[in-house]
Short mmCIF file of C-alpha atoms in Angstrom, two decimals:
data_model
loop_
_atom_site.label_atom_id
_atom_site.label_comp_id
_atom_site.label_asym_id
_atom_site.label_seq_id
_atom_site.Cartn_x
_atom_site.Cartn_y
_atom_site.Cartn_z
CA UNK U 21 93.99 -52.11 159.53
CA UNK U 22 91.40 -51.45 162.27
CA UNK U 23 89.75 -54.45 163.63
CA UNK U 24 86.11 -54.51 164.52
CA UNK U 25 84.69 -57.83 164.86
CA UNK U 26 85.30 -60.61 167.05
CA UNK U 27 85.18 -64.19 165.14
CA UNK U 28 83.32 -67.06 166.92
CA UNK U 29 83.23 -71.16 166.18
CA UNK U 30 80.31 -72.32 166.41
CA UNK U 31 80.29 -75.87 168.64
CA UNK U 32 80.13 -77.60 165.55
CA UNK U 33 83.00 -76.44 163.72
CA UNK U 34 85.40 -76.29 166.38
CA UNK U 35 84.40 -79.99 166.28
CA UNK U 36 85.09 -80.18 162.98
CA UNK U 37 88.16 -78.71 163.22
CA UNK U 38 89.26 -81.09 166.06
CA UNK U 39 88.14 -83.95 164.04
CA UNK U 40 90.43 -83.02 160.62
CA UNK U 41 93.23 -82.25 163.85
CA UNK U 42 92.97 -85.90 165.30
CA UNK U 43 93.18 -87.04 162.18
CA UNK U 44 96.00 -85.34 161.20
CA UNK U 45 97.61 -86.96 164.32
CA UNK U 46 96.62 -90.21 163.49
CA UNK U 47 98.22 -89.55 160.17
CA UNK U 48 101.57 -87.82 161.85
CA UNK U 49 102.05 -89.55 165.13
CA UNK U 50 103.00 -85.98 165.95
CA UNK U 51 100.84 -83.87 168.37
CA UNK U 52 102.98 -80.92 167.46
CA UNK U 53 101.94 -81.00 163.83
CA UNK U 54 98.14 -81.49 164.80
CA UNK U 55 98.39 -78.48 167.31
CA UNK U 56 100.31 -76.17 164.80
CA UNK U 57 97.44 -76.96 162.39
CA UNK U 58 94.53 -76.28 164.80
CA UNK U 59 96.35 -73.03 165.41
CA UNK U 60 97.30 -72.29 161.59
CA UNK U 61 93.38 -73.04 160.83
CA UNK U 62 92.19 -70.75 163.50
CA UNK U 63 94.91 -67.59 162.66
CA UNK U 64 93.67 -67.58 159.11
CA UNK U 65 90.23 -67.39 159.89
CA UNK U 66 90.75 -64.32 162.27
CA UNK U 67 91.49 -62.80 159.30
CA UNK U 68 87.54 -62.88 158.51
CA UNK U 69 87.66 -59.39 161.33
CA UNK U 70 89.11 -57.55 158.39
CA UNK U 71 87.00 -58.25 155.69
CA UNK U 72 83.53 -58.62 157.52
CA UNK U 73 82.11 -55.24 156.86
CA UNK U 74 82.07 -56.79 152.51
CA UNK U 75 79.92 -59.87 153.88
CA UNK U 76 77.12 -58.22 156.05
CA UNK U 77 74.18 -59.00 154.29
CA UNK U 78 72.91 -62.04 156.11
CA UNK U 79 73.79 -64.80 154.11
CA UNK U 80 75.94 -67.57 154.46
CA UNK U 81 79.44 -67.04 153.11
CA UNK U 82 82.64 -69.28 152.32
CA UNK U 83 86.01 -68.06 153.28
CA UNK U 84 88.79 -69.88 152.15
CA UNK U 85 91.68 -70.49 154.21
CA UNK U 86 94.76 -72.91 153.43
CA UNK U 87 95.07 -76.06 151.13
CA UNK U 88 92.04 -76.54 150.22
CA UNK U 89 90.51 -76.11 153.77
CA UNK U 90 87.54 -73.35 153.84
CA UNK U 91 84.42 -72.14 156.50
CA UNK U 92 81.32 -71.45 156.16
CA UNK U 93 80.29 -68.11 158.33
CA UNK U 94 77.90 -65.60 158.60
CA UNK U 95 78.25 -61.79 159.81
CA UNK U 96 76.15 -61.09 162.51
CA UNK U 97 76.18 -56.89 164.25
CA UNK U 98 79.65 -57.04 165.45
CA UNK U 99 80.62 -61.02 165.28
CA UNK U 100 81.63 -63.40 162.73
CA UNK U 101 80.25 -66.87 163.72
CA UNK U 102 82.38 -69.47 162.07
CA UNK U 103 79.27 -72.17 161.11
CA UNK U 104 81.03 -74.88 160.03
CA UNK U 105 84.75 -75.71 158.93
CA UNK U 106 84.95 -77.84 155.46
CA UNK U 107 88.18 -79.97 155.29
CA UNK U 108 89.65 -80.41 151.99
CA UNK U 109 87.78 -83.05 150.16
CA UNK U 110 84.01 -82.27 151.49
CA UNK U 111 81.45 -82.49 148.11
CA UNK U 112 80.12 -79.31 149.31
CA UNK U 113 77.25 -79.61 146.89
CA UNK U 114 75.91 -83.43 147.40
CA UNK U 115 73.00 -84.47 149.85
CA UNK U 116 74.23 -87.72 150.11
CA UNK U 117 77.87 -86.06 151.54
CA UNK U 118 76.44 -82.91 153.14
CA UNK U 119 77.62 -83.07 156.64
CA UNK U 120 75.99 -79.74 157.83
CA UNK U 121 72.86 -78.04 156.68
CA UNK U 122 74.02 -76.15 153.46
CA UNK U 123 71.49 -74.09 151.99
CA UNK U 124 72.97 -75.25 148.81
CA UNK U 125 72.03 -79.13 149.15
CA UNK U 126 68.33 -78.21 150.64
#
């Protein structure tokens, strides 16, 4: 499979991402298991390069990637940009919960 587009995090879901990490190592007491999640997270959503051409439109998208753990991106020319990364257990769908501007809860 040819690979054409490069896949960016946005500032606010790499903090995301850091933030389900640290708690993960809170949870653990292991810094391996939060690293080897960080880098499980971010290998499954390079796999958005592969399927970006079938989400070019311009809209918001959500890619699923392990346990229950999804992002939000959108496919701009040649770049995915990673918006936001929902942990498992977000209400996606709840303005009182919304963490991020979803065009779902405005």
């Amino acid at each position: 499979m040819k690979q054409d587009y490069i896949v960016l995090w946005s500032e606010m879901a790499r903090i995301q991402l850091l933030d389900k990490a640290e708690y993960i190592l809170a949870q653990s007491q292991s810094n391996v298991v939060a690293e080897q999640f960080i880098d499980e997270i971010e290998r499954l959503a390079d796999k958005l390069s592969y399927i970006a051409p079938a989400y070019s439109d311009g809209k918001f998208h959500l890619y699923p990637l392990k346990n229950g753990h999804s992002v939000k991106f959108l496919v701009v020319g040649n770049y995915v940009m990673i918006y936001a990364f929902l942990p498992k257990g977000i209400n996606r769908h709840s303005r009182q919960k919304c963490w991020f501007f979803c065009k779902l809860c405005l």
